[in-house]
Amino acid sequence: MAIKKEQAAGASIRISRLEKRFGSVFAVDGVDIDISAGEFLALLGPSGSGKTTILMSVAGFEFPTSGSIVVDAEDLTYVPANKRNLGMVFQNYTLFPHMSILDNVAFPLKMRGVSKADRYARAEEALATVRLAGYGERFPNQLSGGQQQRVALARAIIYRPRVLLMDEPLSALDKNLREDMQLEIKRLHAELGITVIFVTHDQSEALTMADRVAVLKDGKIQQIGPSRELYERPANLFTAGFIGEMNFIDVNVEKVSDTIAVSLPSGERWNVPADAAVESVKAGRKAVLAVRPERLQLGGAASEFTLQAKLADVVYAGSALLLIGTLPNGTEIRARLPGASDLSALAPGSAATFSVPREAVLLYAGETK
Ligand SMILES: Nc1ncnc2c1ncn2[C@@H]1O[C@H](COP(=O)(O)OP(=O)(O)O)[C@@H](O)[C@H]1O
Ligand SMILES: [Mg+2]
């Protein structure tokens, strides 16, 4: 029998004003995150952005310079890791090579003084939960990478923690296996009702897996919200560039009224709706237009927002066609069209008109570097 939801419900976690300094480095610089019981939160950011330090602070392997970590109303900020009862899975599965799979999974219970019969029964349960029933007698080197990572998961959930912390647990696996495991972990999360904090530098992994994603840079949260919100309305240029593919075009702001008039390097003038401005922009200043490649359409029919470009490349990419164009100032524009589009008229070097639907235009203050 597998582990059931009623036995292991998730805890809420409140991370407040968390700060961690290593000498002069602010690894975590004033982070606030409220995680609901049973939520799946991803911490997403480039290498060095502070993800691991936040996770280690929640786990109790690091103590913050200031701030607090409260789990289910209990302040755990300075409670040692072994007193927190949180499950952890790391990138390298760290199974004991000389111990059978069953002994590996049962190990945390042995540490907690659970009787042999009991801990084996629960280890079998945990193995069934990660779909490895019957593998208990084997040794780690007799399992594939994905199976070993599932054993590590079983070991992390065997003492029914309220919270499961995972630090890039899938990054050692190849792409197909990684995608299977993403779904497997999501299923496990739904089944157990456990709260999950999942660290990754892979934006598509974060969007696929999490209820909410917190985007980090230099120890600070850039944006936190559901995947769709992050993708459709990134809060700033960093998030817009880090999540998915995005076209950026430097423009001049001509006038700000009910609409915002901007002039493009390709000569067009667009009157974009005021709510296209994610950040406030001012007349006479620079701004950056942002449009997802899949929102560009070929031809000028789709909207009043058109763009004249010279085609640099046409790439057949299976499910989509990628058109790469350049604007007169050298800005590169990418359009992803459905794979079945008829492009017989298009050749590198020819002129192309693209159009952008009104609701797909985003505007940010400042300029691209
Ligand atoms: N033990 C440590 N000593 C000194 N600097 C550290 C230590 N751990 C992390 N850092 C620094 O803190 C920053 C954040 O690191 P980390 O949390 O590991 O980022 P991430 O997991 O996002 O890659 C980096 O600049 C890193 O070099
Ligand atoms: Mg890390």
XYZ file of C-alpha atoms and ligand atoms in Angstrom:
397
model
C 0.000 0.000 0.000
C 1.298 3.440 -0.910
C 1.567 6.402 1.458
C -1.692 8.378 1.494
C -2.550 12.040 1.715
C -4.299 11.832 5.133
C -1.079 10.576 6.685
C 1.182 13.333 5.421
C -0.429 16.737 4.906
C 1.686 19.772 4.101
C 2.739 22.653 6.315
C 2.611 26.363 5.550
C 5.954 28.179 5.394
C 6.529 31.870 5.969
C 9.918 33.221 4.951
C 10.262 36.816 6.214
C 12.936 39.410 5.450
C 15.436 36.634 4.988
C 19.024 37.810 4.646
C 22.215 35.772 4.426
C 25.647 37.348 4.052
C 28.880 35.485 3.355
C 31.494 38.152 4.096
C 30.566 41.000 1.788
C 28.348 38.824 -0.472
C 24.590 39.151 0.004
C 23.597 35.604 -0.988
C 20.006 36.320 0.080
C 18.963 39.940 0.280
C 15.585 40.569 1.895
C 13.394 37.703 0.683
C 9.719 37.375 1.687
C 7.715 34.336 0.572
C 4.456 33.005 1.991
C 3.881 29.402 0.985
C 0.480 27.830 1.653
C 0.051 24.363 3.101
C 0.258 21.870 0.236
C 1.575 24.382 -2.298
C 4.267 23.549 -4.871
C 6.639 26.516 -5.111
C 9.609 26.714 -7.472
C 12.639 28.902 -6.760
C 13.975 29.860 -10.179
C 17.049 31.887 -11.012
C 20.474 31.811 -12.636
C 23.462 30.268 -10.882
C 24.486 32.287 -7.832
C 21.089 33.954 -7.379
C 20.637 32.553 -3.853
C 18.297 29.591 -4.443
C 20.330 27.005 -2.542
C 20.988 29.389 0.340
C 17.244 29.986 0.780
C 16.565 26.229 0.665
C 19.375 25.482 3.135
C 17.968 28.115 5.488
C 14.549 26.442 5.353
C 16.209 23.041 5.865
C 18.284 24.280 8.807
C 21.703 23.615 7.232
C 22.334 27.373 7.113
C 21.292 29.954 9.664
C 20.330 33.346 8.228
C 22.087 36.605 9.086
C 18.634 38.008 9.802
C 14.984 37.306 9.098
C 12.845 34.337 10.059
C 11.487 30.994 8.864
C 8.156 29.942 10.330
C 6.668 26.524 9.545
C 3.038 26.003 10.633
C 3.279 28.900 13.110
C 6.449 27.495 14.687
C 9.559 29.678 14.426
C 12.292 27.341 13.153
C 14.862 29.988 12.196
C 17.591 28.686 14.515
C 16.362 25.114 15.035
C 18.942 22.581 13.762
C 18.150 20.571 10.627
C 17.693 17.238 12.425
C 14.945 18.734 14.602
C 12.860 20.073 11.696
C 11.549 16.846 10.146
C 11.655 18.184 6.600
C 12.373 15.906 3.631
C 15.293 16.742 1.339
C 16.396 15.598 -2.102
C 19.610 16.881 -3.667
C 20.964 16.850 -7.199
C 23.224 13.893 -6.444
C 21.023 11.243 -4.962
C 23.600 10.266 -2.305
C 22.353 6.721 -1.755
C 24.563 4.473 0.383
C 26.215 2.176 -2.208
C 26.791 -0.770 0.150
C 23.183 -0.835 1.380
C 20.218 -2.464 -0.346
C 17.498 -0.181 -1.738
C 15.198 -1.207 1.119
C 17.847 -0.358 3.729
C 18.560 2.953 2.011
C 14.895 3.931 2.118
C 14.439 2.660 5.703
C 17.556 4.477 6.935
C 15.856 7.663 8.239
C 13.514 5.472 10.325
C 16.439 3.489 11.709
C 17.937 6.807 12.836
C 14.636 7.534 14.545
C 14.656 4.213 16.389
C 11.749 2.588 14.529
C 11.698 -1.234 14.849
C 13.003 -3.313 11.969
C 9.634 -4.842 11.025
C 7.981 -1.433 11.043
C 10.629 0.347 9.052
C 10.770 -2.335 6.365
C 6.997 -2.278 6.027
C 7.083 1.489 5.608
C 10.054 1.335 3.220
C 8.041 -1.055 1.011
C 5.170 1.443 1.130
C 7.415 4.342 0.172
C 8.926 2.325 -2.704
C 5.400 1.578 -3.963
C 4.635 5.303 -3.815
C 7.524 6.052 -6.188
C 6.582 3.031 -8.344
C 9.550 0.893 -7.381
C 7.710 -1.897 -5.578
C 9.837 -5.058 -5.716
C 13.190 -3.264 -6.089
C 14.066 -3.398 -2.370
C 16.603 -6.245 -2.611
C 18.712 -4.533 -5.274
C 21.686 -2.268 -4.739
C 22.029 1.326 -6.014
C 24.464 0.406 -8.815
C 21.821 -1.954 -10.231
C 19.400 0.921 -10.862
C 19.303 3.623 -13.532
C 19.838 7.298 -12.655
C 16.109 7.997 -12.713
C 15.375 4.994 -10.503
C 18.065 6.052 -8.026
C 16.521 9.503 -7.872
C 13.145 7.898 -7.132
C 14.761 5.916 -4.312
C 16.110 9.212 -2.941
C 12.556 10.557 -3.110
C 11.191 7.505 -1.292
C 13.816 7.999 1.414
C 12.837 11.675 1.730
C 9.111 10.952 2.166
C 9.332 7.847 4.349
C 9.039 9.705 7.632
C 6.095 11.627 6.212
C 7.566 15.103 6.379
C 5.236 18.098 6.101
C 7.609 19.709 3.653
C 9.761 18.346 0.839
C 12.769 20.451 -0.216
C 14.418 19.675 -3.539
C 17.580 21.292 -4.893
C 17.931 20.757 -8.656
C 17.013 17.068 -8.164
C 16.690 16.345 -11.880
C 19.599 18.217 -13.390
C 21.816 15.104 -13.573
C 19.238 13.269 -15.698
C 18.916 13.390 -19.473
C 16.019 15.269 -21.062
C 13.411 12.501 -21.530
C 13.983 11.028 -18.105
C 13.889 14.497 -16.599
C 10.494 15.184 -18.156
C 9.128 11.839 -16.879
C 10.414 12.621 -13.396
C 8.868 16.103 -13.481
C 5.455 14.529 -13.962
C 6.258 11.828 -11.395
C 7.102 14.414 -8.732
C 3.969 16.402 -9.575
C 1.889 13.247 -9.172
C 3.553 12.494 -5.850
C 2.870 16.026 -4.682
C -0.821 15.720 -5.555
C -1.037 12.303 -3.909
C 0.670 13.240 -0.632
C -0.618 16.808 -0.202
C 2.879 17.725 0.979
C 4.307 21.259 0.643
C 7.145 21.364 -1.893
C 9.920 23.894 -2.479
C 11.708 22.978 -5.674
C 14.922 24.735 -6.742
C 15.805 24.888 -10.431
C 17.661 27.105 -12.906
C 15.516 25.695 -15.734
C 12.605 28.010 -16.469
C 10.529 25.454 -18.374
C 10.908 22.975 -15.497
C 9.698 25.627 -13.035
C 6.726 26.609 -15.224
C 5.753 22.961 -15.805
C 5.903 21.820 -12.215
C 5.008 24.588 -9.818
C 1.779 26.221 -8.631
C 3.808 29.402 -8.190
C 7.289 30.411 -9.228
C 9.583 32.850 -7.416
C 12.153 34.361 -9.780
C 15.442 35.318 -8.102
C 18.388 37.445 -9.130
C 21.252 38.564 -6.884
C 19.483 37.273 -3.785
C 16.332 39.288 -4.464
C 12.908 38.209 -5.651
C 12.134 39.676 -9.054
C 8.613 38.338 -9.305
C 6.493 35.688 -7.663
C 3.304 34.318 -9.164
C 1.600 31.532 -11.102
C 3.410 30.313 -14.240
C 0.914 31.891 -16.612
C 1.249 35.294 -14.997
C 5.052 35.150 -15.187
C 4.962 34.151 -18.826
C 2.234 36.513 -19.991
C 3.103 39.575 -17.962
C 6.666 39.466 -16.661
C 7.157 42.206 -14.066
C 10.472 43.523 -15.401
C 13.007 43.131 -18.208
C 15.024 40.507 -16.301
C 12.033 38.194 -15.844
C 10.865 38.890 -19.399
C 14.251 37.754 -20.717
C 14.757 34.861 -18.308
C 11.389 33.161 -18.818
C 10.765 31.813 -22.301
C 11.853 33.555 -25.486
C 11.184 37.263 -25.924
C 11.753 39.893 -28.597
C 12.954 43.228 -27.258
C 12.790 46.392 -29.332
C 14.155 49.754 -28.121
C 11.663 52.522 -28.804
C 11.227 56.238 -28.116
C 8.179 57.276 -26.136
C 6.508 60.138 -28.046
C 3.373 60.763 -26.034
C 1.603 59.292 -23.008
C -2.179 59.759 -22.786
C -5.052 57.236 -23.067
C -2.666 55.325 -25.273
C 1.115 55.439 -25.437
C 2.700 56.532 -28.711
C 6.085 54.947 -29.397
C 8.342 55.110 -32.448
C 10.167 51.960 -33.563
C 13.619 51.668 -35.158
C 11.896 50.313 -38.288
C 10.071 53.655 -38.698
C 6.603 52.641 -37.498
C 4.715 54.530 -34.844
C 2.469 52.458 -32.586
C -0.261 53.715 -30.256
C -0.206 50.935 -27.697
C -2.870 50.601 -24.993
C -1.891 52.204 -21.667
C -2.073 48.833 -19.891
C 0.659 47.471 -22.178
C 3.035 49.430 -19.935
C 4.147 47.007 -17.206
C 6.356 49.769 -15.824
C 5.573 53.447 -15.983
C 7.070 55.189 -19.040
C 7.458 58.914 -19.788
C 7.257 60.944 -22.970
C 10.695 61.832 -24.305
C 12.301 58.762 -22.692
C 13.406 55.395 -23.980
C 11.315 52.272 -23.480
C 11.490 48.622 -24.509
C 8.737 46.837 -26.402
C 8.528 43.130 -25.657
C 6.658 40.533 -27.725
C 6.790 36.715 -27.549
C 7.935 35.096 -30.833
C 4.770 32.981 -31.046
C 2.626 36.142 -30.951
C 4.146 37.574 -34.141
C 2.126 36.878 -37.269
C 3.246 37.010 -40.820
C 1.648 39.797 -42.915
C 0.017 43.040 -41.898
C -3.573 41.849 -41.574
C -3.764 40.834 -37.917
C -3.516 44.251 -36.263
C -2.517 47.900 -36.639
C 0.839 47.050 -35.046
C 3.095 46.087 -37.893
C 6.814 45.669 -38.200
C 8.941 45.768 -41.348
C 11.918 43.468 -41.181
C 14.423 41.876 -43.492
C 14.452 38.091 -43.264
C 17.783 36.699 -42.176
C 16.876 33.051 -41.776
C 14.023 30.583 -42.084
C 14.473 27.530 -39.882
C 12.305 24.441 -39.996
C 12.041 23.239 -36.394
C 9.461 20.451 -36.565
C 6.415 21.637 -34.667
C 7.172 25.277 -35.473
C 8.865 27.394 -38.107
C 11.322 29.932 -36.844
C 11.723 33.141 -38.806
C 14.631 35.357 -37.893
C 14.476 38.920 -39.144
C 16.413 42.102 -38.550
C 15.216 45.672 -38.150
C 17.117 48.542 -39.839
C 19.091 49.208 -36.632
C 20.216 45.584 -36.461
C 17.743 44.448 -33.771
C 16.980 40.757 -34.247
C 13.337 39.678 -34.334
C 12.174 36.081 -33.979
C 8.793 34.722 -35.001
C 7.608 31.179 -34.323
C 4.844 30.132 -36.682
C 2.863 26.872 -36.732
C 4.846 24.221 -38.609
C 2.275 23.962 -41.387
C 2.613 27.619 -42.501
C 3.249 28.090 -46.219
C 6.497 29.936 -46.511
C 7.203 29.274 -50.187
C 7.332 33.036 -50.829
C 9.900 33.637 -48.122
C 13.606 33.508 -48.647
C 16.474 34.917 -46.640
C 17.125 38.468 -47.803
C 13.514 39.249 -48.669
C 11.413 41.824 -46.843
C 8.709 40.636 -44.473
C 5.902 42.342 -42.615
C 4.936 41.049 -39.193
C 2.001 42.083 -37.090
C 1.383 41.827 -33.388
C -2.038 41.539 -31.733
C -2.852 44.408 -29.387
C -2.914 42.280 -26.243
C 0.518 40.772 -26.980
C 2.405 44.067 -26.633
C 4.319 44.756 -23.396
C 6.229 47.917 -22.595
C 9.040 48.413 -20.065
C 10.957 51.480 -18.957
C 14.620 51.891 -19.957
C 16.552 50.288 -22.767
C 18.217 47.006 -23.716
C 21.988 46.886 -23.289
N 29.328 28.917 2.017
C 29.481 29.993 1.256
N 30.518 30.838 1.409
C 30.678 31.945 0.661
N 29.817 32.306 -0.324
C 28.769 31.508 -0.545
C 28.525 30.321 0.221
N 27.377 29.731 -0.232
C 26.927 30.528 -1.225
N 27.747 31.592 -1.414
C 27.534 32.669 -2.408
O 26.212 33.133 -2.270
C 25.630 33.395 -3.543
C 24.370 32.555 -3.713
O 24.744 31.198 -3.790
P 23.693 30.013 -3.938
O 22.638 30.178 -2.909
O 24.454 28.743 -3.940
O 23.068 30.307 -5.382
P 22.287 29.334 -6.394
O 21.844 28.119 -5.647
O 21.162 30.174 -6.892
O 23.254 29.020 -7.490
C 26.721 33.125 -4.565
O 27.351 34.339 -4.849
C 27.643 32.181 -3.837
O 28.956 32.283 -4.339
Mg 22.289 26.087 -6.058
